[in-house]
PDB file of C-alpha atoms and ligand atoms in Angstrom:
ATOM      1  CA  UNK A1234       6.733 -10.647  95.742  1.00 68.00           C
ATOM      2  CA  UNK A1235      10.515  -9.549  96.194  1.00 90.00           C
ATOM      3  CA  UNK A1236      11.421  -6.549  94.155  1.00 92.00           C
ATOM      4  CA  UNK A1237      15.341  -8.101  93.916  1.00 95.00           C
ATOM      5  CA  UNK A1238      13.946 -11.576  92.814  1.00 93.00           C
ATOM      6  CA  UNK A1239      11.872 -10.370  89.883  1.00 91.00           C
ATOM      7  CA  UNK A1240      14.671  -9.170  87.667  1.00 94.00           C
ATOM      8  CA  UNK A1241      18.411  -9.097  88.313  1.00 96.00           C
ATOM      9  CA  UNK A1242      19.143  -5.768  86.652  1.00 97.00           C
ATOM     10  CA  UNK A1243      17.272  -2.403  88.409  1.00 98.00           C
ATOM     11  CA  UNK A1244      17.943   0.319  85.193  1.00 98.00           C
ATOM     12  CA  UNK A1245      18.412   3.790  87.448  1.00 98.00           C
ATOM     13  CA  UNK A1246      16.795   6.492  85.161  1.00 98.00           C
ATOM     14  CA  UNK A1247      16.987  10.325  85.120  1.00 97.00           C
ATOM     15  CA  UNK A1248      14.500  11.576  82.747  1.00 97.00           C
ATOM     16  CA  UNK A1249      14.995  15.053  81.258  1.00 94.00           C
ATOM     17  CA  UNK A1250      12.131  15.346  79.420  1.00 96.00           C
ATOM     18  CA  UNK A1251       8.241  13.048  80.187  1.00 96.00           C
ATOM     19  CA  UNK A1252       7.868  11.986  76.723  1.00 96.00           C
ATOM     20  CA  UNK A1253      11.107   9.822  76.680  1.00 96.00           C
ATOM     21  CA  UNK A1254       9.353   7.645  79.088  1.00 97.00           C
ATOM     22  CA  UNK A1255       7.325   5.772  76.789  1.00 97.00           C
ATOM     23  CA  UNK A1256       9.929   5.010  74.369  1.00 98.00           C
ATOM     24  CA  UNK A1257      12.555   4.105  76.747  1.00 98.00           C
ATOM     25  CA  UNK A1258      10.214   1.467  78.695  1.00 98.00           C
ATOM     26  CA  UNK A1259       9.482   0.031  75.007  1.00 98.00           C
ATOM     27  CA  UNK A1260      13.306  -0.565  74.543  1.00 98.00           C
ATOM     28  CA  UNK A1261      13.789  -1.508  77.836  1.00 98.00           C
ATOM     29  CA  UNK A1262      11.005  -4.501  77.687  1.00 98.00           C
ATOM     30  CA  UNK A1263      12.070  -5.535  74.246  1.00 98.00           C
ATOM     31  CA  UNK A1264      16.001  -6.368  75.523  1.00 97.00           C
ATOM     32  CA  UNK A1265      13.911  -8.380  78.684  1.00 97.00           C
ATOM     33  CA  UNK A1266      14.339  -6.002  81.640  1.00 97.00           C
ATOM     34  CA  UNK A1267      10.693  -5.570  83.305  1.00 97.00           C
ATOM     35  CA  UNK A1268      11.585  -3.283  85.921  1.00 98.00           C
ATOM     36  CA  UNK A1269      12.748   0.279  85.966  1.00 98.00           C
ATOM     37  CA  UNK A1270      13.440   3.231  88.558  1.00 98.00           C
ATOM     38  CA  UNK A1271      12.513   6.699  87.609  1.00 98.00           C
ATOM     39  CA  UNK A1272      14.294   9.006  89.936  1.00 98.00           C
ATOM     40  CA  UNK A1273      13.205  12.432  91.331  1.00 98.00           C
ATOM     41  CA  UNK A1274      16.001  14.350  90.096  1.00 97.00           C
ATOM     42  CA  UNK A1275      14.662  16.150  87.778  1.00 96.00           C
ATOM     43  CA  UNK A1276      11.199  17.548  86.926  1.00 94.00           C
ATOM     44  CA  UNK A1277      10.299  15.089  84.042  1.00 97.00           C
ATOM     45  CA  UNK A1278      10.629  12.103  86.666  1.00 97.00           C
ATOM     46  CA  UNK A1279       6.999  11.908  87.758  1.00 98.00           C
ATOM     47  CA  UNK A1280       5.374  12.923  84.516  1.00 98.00           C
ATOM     48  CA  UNK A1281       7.658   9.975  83.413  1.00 98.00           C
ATOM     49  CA  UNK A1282       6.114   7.685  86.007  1.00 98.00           C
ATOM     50  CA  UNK A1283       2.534   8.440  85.647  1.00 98.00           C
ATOM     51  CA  UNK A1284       3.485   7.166  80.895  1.00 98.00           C
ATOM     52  CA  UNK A1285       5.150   4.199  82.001  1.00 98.00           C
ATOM     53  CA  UNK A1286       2.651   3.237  84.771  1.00 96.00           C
ATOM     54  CA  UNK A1287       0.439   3.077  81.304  1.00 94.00           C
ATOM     55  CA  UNK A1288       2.991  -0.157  80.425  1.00 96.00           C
ATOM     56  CA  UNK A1289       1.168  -3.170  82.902  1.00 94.00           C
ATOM     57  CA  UNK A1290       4.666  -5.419  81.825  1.00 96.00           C
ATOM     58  CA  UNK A1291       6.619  -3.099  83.025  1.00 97.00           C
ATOM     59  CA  UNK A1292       7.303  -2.409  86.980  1.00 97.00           C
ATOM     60  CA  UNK A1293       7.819   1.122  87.202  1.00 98.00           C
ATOM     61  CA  UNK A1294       9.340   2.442  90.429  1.00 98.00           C
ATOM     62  CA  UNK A1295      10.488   5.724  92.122  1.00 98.00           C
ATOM     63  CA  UNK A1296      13.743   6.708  92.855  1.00 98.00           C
ATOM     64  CA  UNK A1297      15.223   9.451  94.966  1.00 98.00           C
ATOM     65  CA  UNK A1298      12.485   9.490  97.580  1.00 98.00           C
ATOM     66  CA  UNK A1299      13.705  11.349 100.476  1.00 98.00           C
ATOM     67  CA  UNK A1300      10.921  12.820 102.262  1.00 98.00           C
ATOM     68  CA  UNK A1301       6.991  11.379 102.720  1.00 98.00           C
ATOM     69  CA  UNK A1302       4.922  13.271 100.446  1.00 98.00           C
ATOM     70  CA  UNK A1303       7.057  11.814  97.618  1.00 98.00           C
ATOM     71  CA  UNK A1304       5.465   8.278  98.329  1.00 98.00           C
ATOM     72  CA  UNK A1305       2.296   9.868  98.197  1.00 98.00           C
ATOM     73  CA  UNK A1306       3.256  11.526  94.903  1.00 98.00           C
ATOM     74  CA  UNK A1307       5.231   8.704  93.056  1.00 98.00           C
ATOM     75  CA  UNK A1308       2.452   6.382  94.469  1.00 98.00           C
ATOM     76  CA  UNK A1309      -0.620   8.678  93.371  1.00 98.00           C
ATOM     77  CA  UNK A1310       1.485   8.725  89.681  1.00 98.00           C
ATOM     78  CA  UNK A1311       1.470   4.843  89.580  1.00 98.00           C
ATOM     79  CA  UNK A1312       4.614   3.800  90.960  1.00 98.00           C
ATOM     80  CA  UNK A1313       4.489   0.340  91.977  1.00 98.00           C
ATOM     81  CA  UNK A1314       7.820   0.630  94.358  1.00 98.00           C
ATOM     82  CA  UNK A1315      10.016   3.283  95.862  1.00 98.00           C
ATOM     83  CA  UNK A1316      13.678   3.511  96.192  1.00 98.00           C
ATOM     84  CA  UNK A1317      15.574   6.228  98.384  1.00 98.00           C
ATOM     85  CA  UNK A1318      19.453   6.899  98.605  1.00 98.00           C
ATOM     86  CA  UNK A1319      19.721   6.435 102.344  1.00 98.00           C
ATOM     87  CA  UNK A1320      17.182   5.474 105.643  1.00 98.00           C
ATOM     88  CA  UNK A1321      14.517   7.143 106.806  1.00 98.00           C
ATOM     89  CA  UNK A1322      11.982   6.070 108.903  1.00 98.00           C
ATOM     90  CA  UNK A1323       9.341   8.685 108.268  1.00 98.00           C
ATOM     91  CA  UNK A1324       9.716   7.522 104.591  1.00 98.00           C
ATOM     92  CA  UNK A1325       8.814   4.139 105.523  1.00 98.00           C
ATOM     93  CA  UNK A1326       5.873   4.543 107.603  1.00 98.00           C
ATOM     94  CA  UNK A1327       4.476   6.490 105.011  1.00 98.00           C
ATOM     95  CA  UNK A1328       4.970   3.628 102.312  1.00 98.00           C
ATOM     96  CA  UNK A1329       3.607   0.792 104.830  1.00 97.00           C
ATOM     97  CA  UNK A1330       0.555   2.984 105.209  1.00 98.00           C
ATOM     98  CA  UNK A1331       0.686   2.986 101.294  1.00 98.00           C
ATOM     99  CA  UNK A1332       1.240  -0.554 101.201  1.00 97.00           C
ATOM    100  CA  UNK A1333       4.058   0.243  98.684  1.00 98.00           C
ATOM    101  CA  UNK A1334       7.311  -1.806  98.727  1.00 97.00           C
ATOM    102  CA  UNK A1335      10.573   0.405  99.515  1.00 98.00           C
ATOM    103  CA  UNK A1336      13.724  -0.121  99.221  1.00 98.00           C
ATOM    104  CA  UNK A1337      16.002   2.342 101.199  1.00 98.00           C
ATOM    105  CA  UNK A1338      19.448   2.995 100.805  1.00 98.00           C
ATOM    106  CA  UNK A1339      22.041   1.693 103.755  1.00 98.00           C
ATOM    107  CA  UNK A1340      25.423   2.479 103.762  1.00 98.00           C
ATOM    108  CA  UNK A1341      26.311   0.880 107.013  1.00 97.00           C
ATOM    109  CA  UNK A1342      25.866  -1.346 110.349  1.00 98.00           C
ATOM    110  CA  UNK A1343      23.395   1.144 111.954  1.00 98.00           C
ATOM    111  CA  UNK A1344      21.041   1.269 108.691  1.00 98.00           C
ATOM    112  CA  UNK A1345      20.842  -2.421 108.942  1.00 98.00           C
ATOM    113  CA  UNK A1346      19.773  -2.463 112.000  1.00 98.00           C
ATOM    114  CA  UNK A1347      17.070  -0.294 111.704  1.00 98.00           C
ATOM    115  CA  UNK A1348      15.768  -2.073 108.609  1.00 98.00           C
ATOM    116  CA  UNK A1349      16.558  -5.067 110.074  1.00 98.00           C
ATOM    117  CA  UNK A1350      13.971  -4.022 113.042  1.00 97.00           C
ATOM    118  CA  UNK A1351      11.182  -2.750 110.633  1.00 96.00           C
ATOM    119  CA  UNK A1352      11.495  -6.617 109.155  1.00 96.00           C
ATOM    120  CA  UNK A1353      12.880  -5.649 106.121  1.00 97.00           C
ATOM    121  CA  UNK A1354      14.955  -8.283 103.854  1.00 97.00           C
ATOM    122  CA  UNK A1355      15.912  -5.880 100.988  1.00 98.00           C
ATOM    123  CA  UNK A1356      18.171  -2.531 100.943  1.00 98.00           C
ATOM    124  CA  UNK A1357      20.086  -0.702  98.348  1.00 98.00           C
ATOM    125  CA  UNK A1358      23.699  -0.447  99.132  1.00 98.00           C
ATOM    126  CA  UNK A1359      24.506   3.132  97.925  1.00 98.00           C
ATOM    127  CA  UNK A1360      27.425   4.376  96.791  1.00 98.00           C
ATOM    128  CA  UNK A1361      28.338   1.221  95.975  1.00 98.00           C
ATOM    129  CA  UNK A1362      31.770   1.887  95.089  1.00 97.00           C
ATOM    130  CA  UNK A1363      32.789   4.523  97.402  1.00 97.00           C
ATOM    131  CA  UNK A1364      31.562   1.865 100.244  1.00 97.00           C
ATOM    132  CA  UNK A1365      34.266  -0.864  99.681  1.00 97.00           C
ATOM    133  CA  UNK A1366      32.047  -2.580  96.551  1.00 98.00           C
ATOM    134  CA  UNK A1367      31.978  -6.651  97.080  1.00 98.00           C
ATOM    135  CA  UNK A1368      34.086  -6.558 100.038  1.00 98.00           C
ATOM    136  CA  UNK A1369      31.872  -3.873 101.685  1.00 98.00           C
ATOM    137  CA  UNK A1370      28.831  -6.135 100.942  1.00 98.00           C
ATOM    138  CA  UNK A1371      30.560  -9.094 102.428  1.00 97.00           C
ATOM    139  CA  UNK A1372      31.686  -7.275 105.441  1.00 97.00           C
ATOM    140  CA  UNK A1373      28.398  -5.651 106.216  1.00 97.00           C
ATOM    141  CA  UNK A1374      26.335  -8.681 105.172  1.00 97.00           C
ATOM    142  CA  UNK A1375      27.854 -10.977 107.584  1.00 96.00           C
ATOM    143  CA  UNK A1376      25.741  -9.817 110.774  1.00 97.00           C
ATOM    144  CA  UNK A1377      22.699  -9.891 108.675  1.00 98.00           C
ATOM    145  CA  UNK A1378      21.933 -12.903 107.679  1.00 95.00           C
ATOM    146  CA  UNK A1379      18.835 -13.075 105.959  1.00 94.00           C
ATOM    147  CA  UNK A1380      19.521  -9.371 104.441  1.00 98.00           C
ATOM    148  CA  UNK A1381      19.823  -9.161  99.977  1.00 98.00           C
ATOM    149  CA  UNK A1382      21.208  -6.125  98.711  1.00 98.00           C
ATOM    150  CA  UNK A1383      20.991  -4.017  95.895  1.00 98.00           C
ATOM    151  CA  UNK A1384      24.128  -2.379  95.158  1.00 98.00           C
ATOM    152  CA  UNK A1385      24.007   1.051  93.072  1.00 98.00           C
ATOM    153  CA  UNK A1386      26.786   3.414  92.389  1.00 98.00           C
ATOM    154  CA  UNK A1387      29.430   3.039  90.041  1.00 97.00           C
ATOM    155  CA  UNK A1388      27.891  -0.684  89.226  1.00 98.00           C
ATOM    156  CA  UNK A1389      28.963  -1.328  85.079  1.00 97.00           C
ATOM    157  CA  UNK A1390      28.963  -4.004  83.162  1.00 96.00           C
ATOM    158  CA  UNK A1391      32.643  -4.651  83.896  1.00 96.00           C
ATOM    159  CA  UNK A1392      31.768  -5.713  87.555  1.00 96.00           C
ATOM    160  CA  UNK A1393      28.094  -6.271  88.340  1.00 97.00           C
ATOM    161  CA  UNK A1394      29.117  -9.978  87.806  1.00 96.00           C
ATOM    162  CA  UNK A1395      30.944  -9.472  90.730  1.00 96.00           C
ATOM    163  CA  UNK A1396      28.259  -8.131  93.275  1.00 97.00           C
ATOM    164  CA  UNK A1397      25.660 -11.088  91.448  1.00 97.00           C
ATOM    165  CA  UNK A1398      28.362 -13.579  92.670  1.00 96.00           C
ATOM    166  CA  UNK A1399      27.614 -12.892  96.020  1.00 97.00           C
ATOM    167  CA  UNK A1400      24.752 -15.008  97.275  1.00 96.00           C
ATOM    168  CA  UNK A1401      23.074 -11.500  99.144  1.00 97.00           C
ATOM    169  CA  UNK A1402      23.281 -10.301  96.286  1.00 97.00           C
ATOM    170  CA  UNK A1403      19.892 -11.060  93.795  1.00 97.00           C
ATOM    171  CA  UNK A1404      20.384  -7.908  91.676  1.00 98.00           C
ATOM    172  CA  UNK A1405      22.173  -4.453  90.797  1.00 98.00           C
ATOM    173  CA  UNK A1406      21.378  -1.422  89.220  1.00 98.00           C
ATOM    174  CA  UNK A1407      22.798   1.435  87.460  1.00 98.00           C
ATOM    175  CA  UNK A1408      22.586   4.208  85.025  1.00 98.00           C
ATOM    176  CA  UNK A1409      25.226   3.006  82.185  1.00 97.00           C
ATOM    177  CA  UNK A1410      21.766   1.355  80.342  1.00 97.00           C
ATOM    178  CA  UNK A1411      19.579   4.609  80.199  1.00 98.00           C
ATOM    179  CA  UNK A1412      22.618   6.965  79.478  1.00 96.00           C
ATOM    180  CA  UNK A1413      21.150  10.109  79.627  1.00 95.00           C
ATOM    181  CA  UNK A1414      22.619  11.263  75.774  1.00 96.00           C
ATOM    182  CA  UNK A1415      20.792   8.034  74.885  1.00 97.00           C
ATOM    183  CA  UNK A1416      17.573   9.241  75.890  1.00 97.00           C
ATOM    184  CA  UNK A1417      18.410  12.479  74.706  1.00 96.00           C
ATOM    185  CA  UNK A1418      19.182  11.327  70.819  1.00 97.00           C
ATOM    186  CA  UNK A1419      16.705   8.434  70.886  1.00 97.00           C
ATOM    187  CA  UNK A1420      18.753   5.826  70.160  1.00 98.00           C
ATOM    188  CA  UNK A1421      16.063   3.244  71.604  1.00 98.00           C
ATOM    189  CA  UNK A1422      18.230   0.126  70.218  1.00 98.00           C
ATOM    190  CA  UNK A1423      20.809   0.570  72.297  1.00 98.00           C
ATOM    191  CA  UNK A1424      18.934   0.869  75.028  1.00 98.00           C
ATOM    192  CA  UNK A1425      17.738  -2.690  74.553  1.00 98.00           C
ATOM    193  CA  UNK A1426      21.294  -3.975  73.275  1.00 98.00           C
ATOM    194  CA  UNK A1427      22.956  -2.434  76.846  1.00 98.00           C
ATOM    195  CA  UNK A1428      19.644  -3.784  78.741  1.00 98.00           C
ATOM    196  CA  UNK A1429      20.251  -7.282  76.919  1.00 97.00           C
ATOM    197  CA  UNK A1430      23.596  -7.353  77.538  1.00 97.00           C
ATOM    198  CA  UNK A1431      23.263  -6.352  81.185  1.00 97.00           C
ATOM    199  CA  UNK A1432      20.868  -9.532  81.418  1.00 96.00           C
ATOM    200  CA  UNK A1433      23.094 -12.251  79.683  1.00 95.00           C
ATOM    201  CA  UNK A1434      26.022 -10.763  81.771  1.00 95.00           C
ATOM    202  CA  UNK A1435      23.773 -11.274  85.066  1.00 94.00           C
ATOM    203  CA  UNK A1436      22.809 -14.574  84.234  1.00 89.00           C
ATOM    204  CA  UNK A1437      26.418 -15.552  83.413  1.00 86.00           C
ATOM    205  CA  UNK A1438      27.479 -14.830  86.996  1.00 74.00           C
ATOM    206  CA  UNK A1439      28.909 -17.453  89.253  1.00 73.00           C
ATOM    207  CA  UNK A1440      28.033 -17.268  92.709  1.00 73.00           C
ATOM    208  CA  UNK A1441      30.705 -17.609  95.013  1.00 71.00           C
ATOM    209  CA  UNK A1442      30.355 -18.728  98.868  1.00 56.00           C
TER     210      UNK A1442
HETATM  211  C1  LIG B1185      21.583   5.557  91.935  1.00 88.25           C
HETATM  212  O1  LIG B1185      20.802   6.502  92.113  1.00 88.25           O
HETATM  213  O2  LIG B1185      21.331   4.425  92.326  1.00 88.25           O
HETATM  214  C2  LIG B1185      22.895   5.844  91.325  1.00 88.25           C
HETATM  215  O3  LIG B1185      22.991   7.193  91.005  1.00 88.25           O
HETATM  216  C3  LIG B1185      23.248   5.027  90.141  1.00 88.25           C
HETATM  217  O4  LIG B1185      24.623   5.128  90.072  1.00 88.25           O
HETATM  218  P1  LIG B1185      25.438   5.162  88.695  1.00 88.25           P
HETATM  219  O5  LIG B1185      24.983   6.388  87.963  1.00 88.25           O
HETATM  220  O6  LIG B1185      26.879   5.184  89.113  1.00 88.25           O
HETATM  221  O7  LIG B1185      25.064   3.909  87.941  1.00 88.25           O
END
């Protein structure tokens, strides 16, 4: 199934500490997000996958996968799909032959081709913002037509309405929901209020030509 299809809002988390993971994937369910990226950053991150991989509603992914042994790690801890801030190949092949869905990062015409060639029809569009935002997308998309992007990287709630306009555009993600001080101070309901509002604000958006 696509990854980009099943929810429009990817919540980009960097966990300091394992035991937050169970609580934040609670709060993230209850405001109706299903899906969730735990990134490598720090050392909580796969601890934090292998409590949420505990949640079967939840989709629990990697993040910050930039070398092969992290697929076998992040898969081996439960993740169900891996995400990496730019293209590699080596990365890939080691996720096909873990028959685990990746998303990698692109951040221009040569990344797209090489996804393009390995007969992929997702990518995260990283930094977002620093990359020309919606008229980056646009540009870039227009060679590749059957490409959908996930843009990350300075994506709020003030624009992701924006980036869901465009029609290669099923879905965006960001940290702004899973502030780290929010994880940090357990403050679960906002969580799900910012996750919530994330949702309505995704399903408000009007897609533009
Ligand atoms: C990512 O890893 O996708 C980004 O760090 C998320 O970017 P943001 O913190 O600007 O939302």
């Amino acid at each position: 199934m696509s990854l980009l299809a099943r929810c429009p809002v990817l919540p980009v988390v960097v966990l300091d500490d394992p035991a937050q993971a169970l609580p934040l994937g609670e709060a993230l369910l209850a405001g109706g997000v299903d899906v969730v990226e735990i990134t490598l950053r720090t050392a909580a991150g796969l601890a934090g996958i292998r409590a949420l991989s505990a949640l079967p509603e939840l989709h629990v992914g990697a993040g910050s996968v930039v070398v092969p042994r992290h697929v076998d790690e992040v898969v081996a801890a439960g993740a169900r799909f891996v995400v990496s801030p730019g293209l590699s190949v080596s990365v890939l092949d080691r996720a096909v032959e873990l028959e685990v869905p990746a998303l990698p990062g692109v951040s221009g015409a040569s990344d797209l081709m090489v996804a393009t060639e390995r007969g992929l029809t997702e990518v995260k569009f990283f930094p977002a913002n620093l990359l020309g935002g919606v008229a980056g997308i646009r540009a870039l998309a227009a060679p590749f037509p059957g490409m959908t992007f996930l843009p990350s990287g300075g994506v709020k709630p003030e624009n992701m309405a924006d980036y869901l306009a465009l029609p290669c555009v099923p879905a965006i993600s960001g940290s702004w929901m899973v502030d780290p001080e929010l994880l940090a101070a357990g403050r679960w309901d906002e969580v799900s209020a910012r996750a919530a509002d994330a949702l309505r604000r995704a399903r408000g958006a009007v897609p533009v030509g």
